[in-house]
Coordinates of N, CA and C in Angstrom, one line a residue:
M204 N -41.0 -34.7 -70.2 CA -42.1 -34.9 -68.8 C -42.9 -36.1 -69.6
K205 N -43.3 -37.0 -68.4 CA -44.1 -37.7 -68.9 C -45.6 -37.9 -67.9
L206 N -46.5 -38.0 -68.8 CA -47.9 -37.9 -67.9 C -48.6 -39.1 -68.1
Q207 N -49.1 -39.5 -67.0 CA -49.9 -40.7 -67.3 C -51.0 -40.5 -66.5
I208 N -52.1 -41.1 -67.4 CA -53.6 -41.1 -67.3 C -54.2 -42.4 -67.2
T209 N -55.4 -42.6 -66.3 CA -56.3 -43.6 -66.6 C -57.7 -43.1 -67.0
L210 N -58.1 -43.8 -68.1 CA -59.2 -43.9 -68.8 C -60.1 -44.8 -68.7
T211 N -61.6 -44.5 -68.9 CA -62.5 -45.2 -68.4 C -62.3 -46.2 -70.3
K212 N -63.2 -47.0 -70.3 CA -63.4 -47.6 -71.5 C -64.0 -46.7 -72.5
Q213 N -65.1 -45.9 -72.1 CA -65.9 -45.2 -72.7 C -65.4 -43.6 -73.1
E214 N -64.3 -43.4 -72.4 CA -63.1 -42.4 -72.7 C -62.3 -42.7 -73.5
E215 N -61.8 -43.9 -73.4 CA -61.1 -44.5 -74.3 C -61.5 -44.9 -75.7
R216 N -62.6 -45.2 -75.8 CA -63.5 -45.3 -76.9 C -63.6 -44.1 -77.9
L217 N -64.0 -42.9 -76.7 CA -64.5 -41.5 -77.5 C -63.1 -41.1 -78.3
L218 N -62.0 -41.2 -77.2 CA -61.1 -40.5 -78.0 C -60.4 -41.4 -79.2
S219 N -60.5 -42.5 -79.0 CA -60.1 -43.4 -80.0 C -60.8 -43.1 -81.2
S220 N -61.9 -43.0 -81.5 CA -62.6 -42.8 -82.5 C -62.3 -41.3 -83.1
R221 N -62.3 -40.1 -82.3 CA -61.8 -38.9 -82.7 C -60.6 -39.0 -83.2
A222 N -59.5 -39.7 -82.5 CA -58.1 -39.5 -83.0 C -58.2 -40.4 -84.3
E223 N -58.7 -41.3 -84.5 CA -58.9 -42.4 -85.8 C -59.1 -41.0 -87.0
I224 N -60.0 -40.3 -86.9 CA -60.6 -39.1 -87.7 C -59.6 -38.5 -88.2
L225 N -58.5 -38.1 -87.4 CA -57.2 -37.1 -87.6 C -55.9 -38.4 -88.1
G226 N -56.3 -39.5 -88.0 CA -55.0 -40.4 -88.3 C -53.9 -40.5 -87.2
Y227 N -54.6 -40.2 -86.0 CA -53.9 -40.1 -84.6 C -53.8 -41.4 -83.9
D228 N -53.0 -41.8 -83.1 CA -53.2 -42.6 -82.5 C -53.8 -41.8 -81.2
V229 N -54.4 -42.5 -79.9 CA -54.8 -41.8 -78.7 C -54.0 -41.0 -78.1
T230 N -52.7 -41.3 -77.8 CA -51.6 -40.4 -77.4 C -51.2 -39.1 -78.0
K231 N -51.1 -39.4 -79.4 CA -51.0 -38.2 -80.3 C -52.2 -37.0 -80.2
Y232 N -53.2 -37.7 -80.1 CA -54.5 -37.0 -79.9 C -54.6 -36.5 -78.5
V233 N -54.3 -37.0 -77.6 CA -54.7 -36.1 -76.5 C -53.5 -35.1 -75.9
K234 N -52.2 -35.4 -76.6 CA -50.9 -34.4 -76.6 C -51.5 -33.3 -77.6
F235 N -52.2 -33.3 -78.4 CA -52.8 -32.5 -79.6 C -53.6 -31.5 -78.9
L236 N -55.1 -32.3 -78.1 CA -55.8 -31.8 -77.4 C -55.1 -30.7 -76.3
L237 N -53.9 -30.9 -75.3 CA -53.5 -30.5 -74.4 C -52.8 -29.2 -75.0
A238 N -52.0 -29.2 -76.0 CA -51.2 -28.3 -76.7 C -52.1 -26.9 -77.2
R239 N -53.6 -27.7 -78.0 CA -54.5 -26.7 -78.2 C -55.1 -25.9 -77.1
E240 N -55.4 -26.6 -75.9 CA -56.2 -25.8 -74.8 C -55.1 -25.0 -74.6
A241 N -53.8 -25.4 -74.2 CA -52.6 -24.2 -73.6 C -52.6 -22.8 -74.7
L242 N -52.7 -23.5 -75.9 CA -52.6 -22.3 -76.6 C -53.8 -21.3 -77.0
L243 N -55.1 -21.6 -76.9 CA -56.4 -21.0 -76.7 C -57.0 -20.4 -75.6
A244 N -56.3 -21.0 -74.5 CA -56.8 -20.8 -73.2 C -56.3 -19.3 -72.7
K245 N -57.1 -18.4 -72.6 CA -56.8 -16.8 -72.1 C -56.5 -16.8 -70.5
P246 N -55.4 -16.2 -70.0 CA -55.4 -16.0 -68.4 C -56.5 -15.1 -68.1
R247 N -57.2 -15.1 -66.7 CA -58.2 -14.6 -66.2 C -57.6 -13.0 -65.9
V248 N -58.1 -12.2 -66.3 CA -57.3 -10.6 -65.8 C -58.6 -9.8 -65.2
F249 N -57.8 -9.4 -64.1 CA -58.7 -8.8 -62.8 C -58.3 -7.3 -63.0
Q250 N -59.3 -6.4 -62.9 CA -59.0 -4.9 -62.8 C -59.2 -4.6 -61.5
M251 N -57.7 -3.8 -61.1 CA -57.6 -3.0 -59.9 C -58.1 -2.0 -59.6
N252 N -58.5 -1.5 -58.1 CA -59.5 -0.7 -58.0 C -58.1 0.6 -57.8
E253 N -58.4 1.5 -57.5 CA -57.5 2.8 -57.4 C -56.3 2.7 -56.1
S254 N -57.2 2.0 -55.2 CA -56.3 1.6 -54.1 C -55.2 1.0 -54.5
Q255 N -55.5 -0.4 -54.9 CA -54.7 -1.5 -55.2 C -53.7 -1.0 -56.2
V256 N -54.0 0.0 -57.2 CA -53.2 0.4 -58.3 C -52.0 1.4 -57.3
D257 N -52.4 1.9 -56.3 CA -51.6 2.7 -55.5 C -50.7 1.9 -55.0
R258 N -50.9 0.9 -53.9 CA -49.8 0.1 -53.4 C -48.8 -0.6 -54.3
V259 N -49.6 -1.2 -55.7 CA -48.5 -1.7 -56.1 C -47.2 -0.5 -56.8
E260 N -47.8 0.7 -57.1 CA -47.2 1.6 -57.5 C -45.9 2.2 -56.2
Q261 N -46.6 1.9 -55.2 CA -45.8 2.4 -54.0 C -44.6 1.4 -54.0
A262 N -45.1 -0.2 -53.8 CA -44.1 -1.4 -53.7 C -43.0 -1.2 -55.3
F263 N -43.2 -0.5 -56.4 CA -42.2 -0.4 -57.2 C -41.5 1.1 -56.8
I264 N -41.9 1.6 -56.2 CA -41.2 2.7 -55.7 C -40.0 2.0 -54.9
A265 N -40.5 1.2 -53.6 CA -39.9 1.0 -52.4 C -38.8 0.0 -53.4
E266 N -38.9 -0.9 -54.2 CA -38.1 -1.9 -54.7 C -36.9 -1.2 -55.5
K267 N -37.0 0.0 -56.1 CA -36.3 0.7 -56.9 C -35.4 1.4 -55.9
T268 N -35.8 2.1 -54.7 CA -35.2 2.9 -53.8 C -34.2 2.1 -52.8
G269 N -34.5 0.7 -53.1 CA -34.1 -0.2 -52.0 C -34.6 -0.4 -50.5
E270 N -35.7 0.5 -50.3 CA -36.2 -0.1 -49.3 C -36.7 -1.3 -48.8
T271 N -37.0 -2.2 -49.8 CA -37.4 -3.6 -49.7 C -36.1 -4.7 -49.1
K272 N -36.7 -5.5 -48.6 CA -35.5 -6.5 -47.8 C -36.0 -7.9 -48.8
E273 N -34.9 -8.5 -48.9 CA -35.1 -10.0 -49.6 C -35.1 -11.1 -48.5
W274 N -36.1 -11.8 -48.6 CA -35.9 -12.9 -47.7 C -35.7 -14.3 -48.3
H275 N -35.0 -15.1 -47.6 CA -34.7 -16.2 -48.0 C -35.0 -17.5 -46.9
F276 N -35.9 -18.2 -47.7 CA -36.1 -19.7 -46.5 C -35.5 -20.9 -47.3
E277 N -35.2 -21.8 -46.2 CA -34.6 -22.8 -46.5 C -35.7 -23.8 -46.5
E278 N -35.5 -24.5 -47.2 CA -36.3 -25.7 -47.8 C -36.1 -26.7 -46.9
D279 N -37.2 -27.3 -46.5 CA -36.9 -28.7 -45.3 C -37.2 -30.2 -46.1
D280 N -35.9 -30.8 -46.1 CA -35.9 -32.4 -46.8 C -36.6 -33.2 -46.6
N281 N -37.7 -32.7 -45.6 CA -38.7 -33.7 -44.9 C -39.9 -33.8 -46.2

């Protein structure tokens, strides 16, 4: 994957000075920051109320017993 970003001069100076401390160039430092963020970020978890839990359980049962239908959508080339 290739990622291209535009930095202001101030952002470039800040990242460059931080990268230099670690012995990295700016590109390697930004890759490090992105990877660290991905590792440390915790997904948000929402609690379901009892009604929602019941609906999910009903959906699992419907799927298991073959009561559900599979939908196929054609992608438009436009």
